[in-house]
Amino acid sequence: MNELMEYTAPIWYGWKDNVLQRLPSLFFAIFVFVISFLLAKFVKRISLKVYSKSIKVHPEMAAIVGSVIYFFFILSGIFLALKILKLEQMLTHLLAGAGIVGIIAGFAFKDIASNFFAGLLLKLQQPFKKEDWVEIDSNYGVIQNVSWVTTTVKTIRGQEVYIPNQIIYRSSFINYSTFGKRRIVLESGVSYGDDLQLVRKVALDEVKNINNLSPDEQIDFYFTEIGNATYNFQLRFWIKFTSNDDFQHAMSEIIMNIKKRFEHENISIAYPVTTLDFGVKGGVNIFDHTLKFSHKDSV
């Protein structure tokens, strides 16, 4: 700052000594600046109207473009006024000092700047909007607000999470509300003794009884593997989705329906079974011998 004062002081003192001689230039410089100011306001207003009519999807961009044009004319007017007054060297030194300050501020506020530009991308791209159900950085909930710096999500636990916008573009995120529907994938297994054709038929029949089922989408059923004690299957279907309650109700409904129908058809939902073999080498198989209990043991 001291060096900047040393550079600009001689310029200012030299101009101040001849102030009376420079009065015409001063009035002309003020006139140029006023004209630039009025022109800036006029061009900004015209650009806002033109941009808003041509591109109605992103009204925020109209304000940004208008502000850029406005400041361009203002700075141009300041530069011309100083040049008329022959103070352009002072402006050069001021800009040099401002550049150094800008570099320092850039390092200090780089995260804020990153969040701001990420917010600009969100405003332009609009991958989600208010009331959309999303999963961002392991936070699952509904969008409350999308600002220039942060995005607010209300999670299913009822907490508000403020997510910096730059995090959204650093990793993938999911918008469950994009299509107005959501897919449910149920995985389970049945025992080796069950009729697999009957299992498939029963599962598909019960899906058709789901209240919120999307009728235009295909229902898929696949046996995925032969497990250690089960034939594992995967049941997939689409539901109409407006909130997380739709998903939870449909998942709960299909689980209850399948359990009840499987019990009625004598189909067993398999679970892991552990077999104990005591007939190891050097040991005794307890089923090959009669078990004897003494009176003391029975008590």
Coordinates of C-alpha atoms in Angstrom, one line a residue:
M1 CA 0.0 0.0 0.0
N2 CA 2.9 2.4 0.8
E3 CA 4.5 1.7 -2.6
L4 CA 1.2 2.4 -4.3
M5 CA 1.0 5.8 -2.5
E6 CA 4.5 6.6 -3.6
Y7 CA 3.6 5.9 -7.2
T8 CA 0.4 7.8 -7.3
A9 CA 1.4 10.8 -5.1
P10 CA 3.5 12.6 -7.7
I11 CA 0.7 12.2 -10.3
W12 CA -1.9 13.5 -7.9
Y13 CA 0.3 16.5 -6.7
G14 CA 1.1 17.5 -10.3
W15 CA -2.5 17.5 -11.3
K16 CA -3.6 19.4 -8.1
D17 CA -1.2 22.2 -8.8
N18 CA -2.8 22.9 -12.1
V19 CA -6.4 22.4 -11.0
L20 CA -7.7 25.7 -12.4
Q21 CA -6.2 25.0 -15.8
R22 CA -7.8 21.6 -15.8
L23 CA -11.3 22.7 -14.9
P24 CA -12.6 22.3 -18.5
S25 CA -11.2 18.8 -18.6
L26 CA -12.7 18.1 -15.2
F27 CA -16.2 19.1 -16.4
F28 CA -15.8 17.1 -19.6
A29 CA -14.6 14.0 -17.6
I30 CA -17.7 14.3 -15.4
F31 CA -19.9 14.6 -18.4
V32 CA -18.3 11.5 -20.0
F33 CA -18.8 9.5 -16.7
V34 CA -22.5 10.6 -16.4
I35 CA -23.1 9.6 -20.0
S36 CA -21.4 6.2 -19.4
F37 CA -23.5 5.7 -16.3
L38 CA -26.8 6.5 -18.1
L39 CA -25.8 4.4 -21.0
A40 CA -24.9 1.5 -18.7
K41 CA -28.4 1.6 -17.1
F42 CA -30.1 1.8 -20.5
V43 CA -28.1 -1.1 -22.0
K44 CA -28.7 -3.2 -18.8
R45 CA -32.4 -2.7 -19.0
I46 CA -32.5 -3.5 -22.7
S47 CA -30.4 -6.6 -22.3
L48 CA -32.6 -7.9 -19.4
K49 CA -35.7 -7.6 -21.6
V50 CA -34.1 -9.2 -24.6
Y51 CA -32.5 -12.1 -22.7
S52 CA -35.7 -12.7 -20.6
K53 CA -37.8 -13.0 -23.7
S54 CA -35.4 -15.2 -25.6
I55 CA -34.4 -17.6 -22.8
K56 CA -37.1 -17.9 -20.1
V57 CA -35.7 -21.1 -18.5
H58 CA -32.9 -19.4 -16.5
P59 CA -34.0 -15.9 -15.4
E60 CA -30.9 -15.7 -13.1
M61 CA -28.6 -15.6 -16.1
A62 CA -30.4 -12.5 -17.4
A63 CA -29.5 -10.7 -14.2
I64 CA -25.9 -11.9 -14.4
V65 CA -25.5 -10.8 -18.1
G66 CA -27.1 -7.5 -17.3
S67 CA -24.8 -6.8 -14.4
V68 CA -21.7 -7.7 -16.5
I69 CA -22.8 -5.3 -19.2
Y70 CA -23.6 -2.6 -16.6
F71 CA -20.2 -2.8 -14.9
F72 CA -18.4 -2.9 -18.3
F73 CA -19.8 0.5 -19.2
I74 CA -19.2 2.0 -15.7
L75 CA -15.6 0.9 -15.8
S76 CA -15.2 2.2 -19.3
G77 CA -16.6 5.5 -18.2
I78 CA -14.2 5.7 -15.3
F79 CA -11.2 4.9 -17.5
L80 CA -12.2 7.5 -20.1
A81 CA -12.8 10.2 -17.5
L82 CA -9.3 9.5 -15.9
K83 CA -7.7 9.5 -19.3
I84 CA -9.3 12.9 -20.0
L85 CA -7.8 14.2 -16.8
K86 CA -4.5 12.5 -17.6
L87 CA -4.7 10.3 -14.5
E88 CA -4.6 7.0 -16.3
Q89 CA -1.2 6.2 -14.7
M90 CA -2.8 6.4 -11.3
L91 CA -5.5 4.0 -12.5
T92 CA -2.8 1.6 -13.8
H93 CA -1.2 1.5 -10.3
L94 CA -4.5 1.1 -8.7
L95 CA -5.4 -1.8 -10.9
A96 CA -2.0 -3.4 -10.2
G97 CA -2.6 -3.1 -6.5
A98 CA -6.1 -4.5 -6.9
G99 CA -4.6 -7.4 -8.8
I100 CA -2.4 -8.3 -5.9
V101 CA -5.3 -8.0 -3.5
G102 CA -7.4 -10.1 -5.8
I103 CA -4.8 -12.9 -5.9
I104 CA -4.7 -13.0 -2.1
A105 CA -8.4 -12.9 -1.8
G106 CA -8.7 -15.7 -4.4
F107 CA -6.7 -18.1 -2.2
A108 CA -8.6 -17.0 0.8
F109 CA -12.1 -17.4 -0.7
K110 CA -11.5 -20.2 -3.3
D111 CA -14.0 -22.5 -1.6
I112 CA -16.6 -19.9 -1.6
A113 CA -15.9 -19.2 -5.3
S114 CA -16.1 -22.9 -6.1
N115 CA -19.4 -23.2 -4.4
F116 CA -20.7 -20.1 -6.2
F117 CA -19.8 -21.4 -9.6
A118 CA -21.2 -24.8 -8.8
G119 CA -24.4 -23.0 -7.7
L120 CA -24.4 -21.2 -11.1
L121 CA -24.2 -24.6 -12.8
L122 CA -27.1 -25.9 -10.7
K123 CA -29.1 -22.8 -11.7
L124 CA -28.3 -23.5 -15.4
Q125 CA -28.6 -27.2 -15.5
Q126 CA -31.3 -27.7 -12.9
P127 CA -30.7 -31.4 -12.1
F128 CA -33.2 -31.1 -9.3
K129 CA -35.6 -28.6 -7.8
K130 CA -37.4 -27.9 -4.6
E131 CA -39.4 -30.9 -3.2
D132 CA -37.4 -33.4 -5.3
W133 CA -36.2 -36.5 -3.4
V134 CA -32.5 -36.9 -3.9
E135 CA -29.4 -38.6 -2.5
I136 CA -26.4 -36.4 -2.3
D137 CA -23.2 -37.3 -0.5
S138 CA -25.0 -40.1 1.4
N139 CA -27.7 -37.7 2.4
Y140 CA -31.2 -39.0 1.4
G141 CA -34.1 -36.6 1.6
V142 CA -36.1 -33.9 0.0
I143 CA -34.7 -30.6 -1.5
Q144 CA -35.6 -27.6 0.6
N145 CA -33.6 -24.8 -1.1
V146 CA -31.0 -24.4 -3.8
S147 CA -28.9 -21.3 -3.2
W148 CA -25.8 -19.9 -4.9
V149 CA -23.5 -21.5 -2.2
T150 CA -25.3 -24.4 -0.5
T151 CA -28.1 -26.8 -1.2
T152 CA -30.4 -27.7 1.7
V153 CA -31.8 -31.2 2.1
K154 CA -34.3 -32.3 4.7
T155 CA -33.4 -36.0 5.5
I156 CA -35.9 -38.7 6.3
R157 CA -34.7 -38.3 10.0
G158 CA -36.1 -34.8 9.9
Q159 CA -32.8 -33.0 9.9
E160 CA -31.8 -30.2 7.6
V161 CA -28.4 -30.8 5.9
Y162 CA -26.6 -27.9 4.2
I163 CA -24.4 -29.3 1.4
P164 CA -21.8 -27.1 -0.3
N165 CA -22.6 -26.9 -4.0
Q166 CA -19.1 -27.9 -5.0
I167 CA -19.6 -31.3 -3.3
I168 CA -22.5 -32.0 -5.6
Y169 CA -20.4 -31.8 -8.7
R170 CA -17.4 -33.7 -7.2
S171 CA -19.3 -37.0 -7.1
S172 CA -22.5 -38.6 -8.4
F173 CA -25.9 -37.8 -7.0
I174 CA -29.4 -39.4 -7.5
N175 CA -32.6 -37.6 -8.2
Y176 CA -35.4 -40.1 -7.5
S177 CA -38.2 -37.7 -8.6
T178 CA -37.0 -37.2 -12.2
F179 CA -39.3 -39.7 -13.8
G180 CA -42.2 -39.6 -11.3
K181 CA -41.7 -43.3 -10.6
R182 CA -39.2 -45.5 -8.8
R183 CA -38.1 -49.1 -9.1
I184 CA -38.4 -51.6 -6.2
V185 CA -36.0 -54.5 -6.1
L186 CA -36.8 -57.3 -3.7
E187 CA -34.3 -60.1 -3.2
S188 CA -35.0 -63.3 -1.3
G189 CA -34.7 -67.1 -1.6
V190 CA -36.7 -70.3 -1.3
S191 CA -35.8 -73.8 -0.2
Y192 CA -34.5 -76.5 -2.5
G193 CA -37.7 -78.5 -2.2
D194 CA -40.0 -75.8 -3.6
D195 CA -41.5 -75.7 -7.1
L196 CA -39.7 -72.8 -8.8
Q197 CA -42.4 -72.3 -11.5
L198 CA -44.9 -71.9 -8.7
V199 CA -42.6 -69.5 -6.8
R200 CA -42.3 -67.3 -9.9
K201 CA -46.1 -67.4 -10.6
V202 CA -47.0 -66.5 -7.0
A203 CA -44.5 -63.6 -6.8
L204 CA -45.7 -62.1 -10.1
D205 CA -49.4 -62.4 -9.0
E206 CA -48.7 -60.6 -5.7
V207 CA -46.9 -57.7 -7.4
K208 CA -50.1 -57.0 -9.5
N209 CA -52.0 -56.4 -6.2
I210 CA -49.7 -53.5 -5.2
N211 CA -51.8 -50.4 -4.8
N212 CA -49.3 -47.9 -6.2
L213 CA -48.0 -50.2 -9.1
S214 CA -47.1 -48.4 -12.3
P215 CA -49.2 -50.3 -14.9
D216 CA -47.2 -49.3 -17.9
E217 CA -43.9 -50.8 -16.7
Q218 CA -42.7 -54.4 -17.0
I219 CA -42.5 -56.7 -13.9
D220 CA -39.3 -58.8 -13.8
F221 CA -38.6 -62.0 -11.9
Y222 CA -35.3 -63.8 -12.1
F223 CA -33.7 -66.7 -10.2
T224 CA -30.2 -65.3 -9.7
E225 CA -28.2 -68.1 -8.1
I226 CA -28.2 -71.4 -6.3
G227 CA -27.1 -70.6 -2.8
N228 CA -25.8 -72.8 -0.1
A229 CA -29.3 -73.6 1.1
T230 CA -31.6 -71.6 -1.2
Y231 CA -32.6 -70.8 -4.7
N232 CA -32.2 -67.0 -4.7
F233 CA -34.5 -64.8 -6.7
Q234 CA -34.9 -61.1 -7.6
L235 CA -38.3 -59.4 -8.1
R236 CA -38.3 -56.0 -9.7
F237 CA -41.2 -53.6 -10.5
W238 CA -42.0 -49.9 -10.8
I239 CA -44.3 -47.8 -8.6
K240 CA -45.6 -44.2 -8.9
F241 CA -43.3 -42.0 -6.8
T242 CA -44.0 -38.7 -5.3
S243 CA -42.4 -39.1 -1.8
N244 CA -40.4 -41.6 0.2
D245 CA -43.7 -42.9 1.8
D246 CA -44.7 -44.3 -1.6
F247 CA -41.5 -46.4 -1.7
Q248 CA -41.8 -47.6 1.9
H249 CA -45.4 -48.5 1.7
A250 CA -44.9 -50.5 -1.5
M251 CA -41.9 -52.3 -0.1
S252 CA -43.7 -53.2 3.1
E253 CA -46.8 -54.3 1.1
I254 CA -45.0 -56.6 -1.2
I255 CA -43.1 -58.3 1.7
M256 CA -46.3 -58.9 3.6
N257 CA -48.2 -60.1 0.6
I258 CA -45.5 -62.6 -0.5
K259 CA -45.0 -64.0 3.0
K260 CA -48.8 -64.6 3.4
R261 CA -49.1 -66.1 -0.1
F262 CA -46.0 -68.3 0.3
E263 CA -47.4 -69.7 3.5
H264 CA -50.7 -70.5 1.8
E265 CA -48.9 -72.2 -1.1
N266 CA -46.6 -74.1 1.3
I267 CA -43.5 -72.3 -0.1
S268 CA -40.7 -71.8 2.3
I269 CA -38.7 -68.6 2.5
A270 CA -35.3 -70.1 3.2
Y271 CA -32.9 -69.0 5.8
P272 CA -29.3 -70.1 6.5
V273 CA -29.1 -73.6 8.0
T274 CA -26.0 -74.8 9.9
T275 CA -25.4 -78.6 10.2
L276 CA -23.3 -79.8 13.1
D277 CA -21.3 -83.0 12.5
F278 CA -19.8 -84.5 15.7
G279 CA -18.4 -87.6 13.9
V280 CA -14.9 -86.1 13.4
K281 CA -11.9 -88.3 13.3
G282 CA -11.1 -89.6 16.8
G283 CA -14.5 -88.5 18.1
V284 CA -17.8 -90.3 18.7
N285 CA -21.1 -89.8 16.8
I286 CA -23.7 -89.1 19.5
F287 CA -26.5 -90.6 17.3
D288 CA -24.8 -94.0 17.2
H289 CA -25.1 -94.5 21.0
T290 CA -27.9 -94.5 23.4
L291 CA -27.9 -91.4 25.6
K292 CA -28.1 -92.2 29.3
F293 CA -29.1 -89.7 32.0
S294 CA -28.5 -90.2 35.7
H295 CA -31.0 -89.0 38.3
K296 CA -28.5 -86.3 39.2
D297 CA -28.4 -85.1 35.5
S298 CA -32.1 -85.0 35.2
V299 CA -32.4 -82.8 38.3

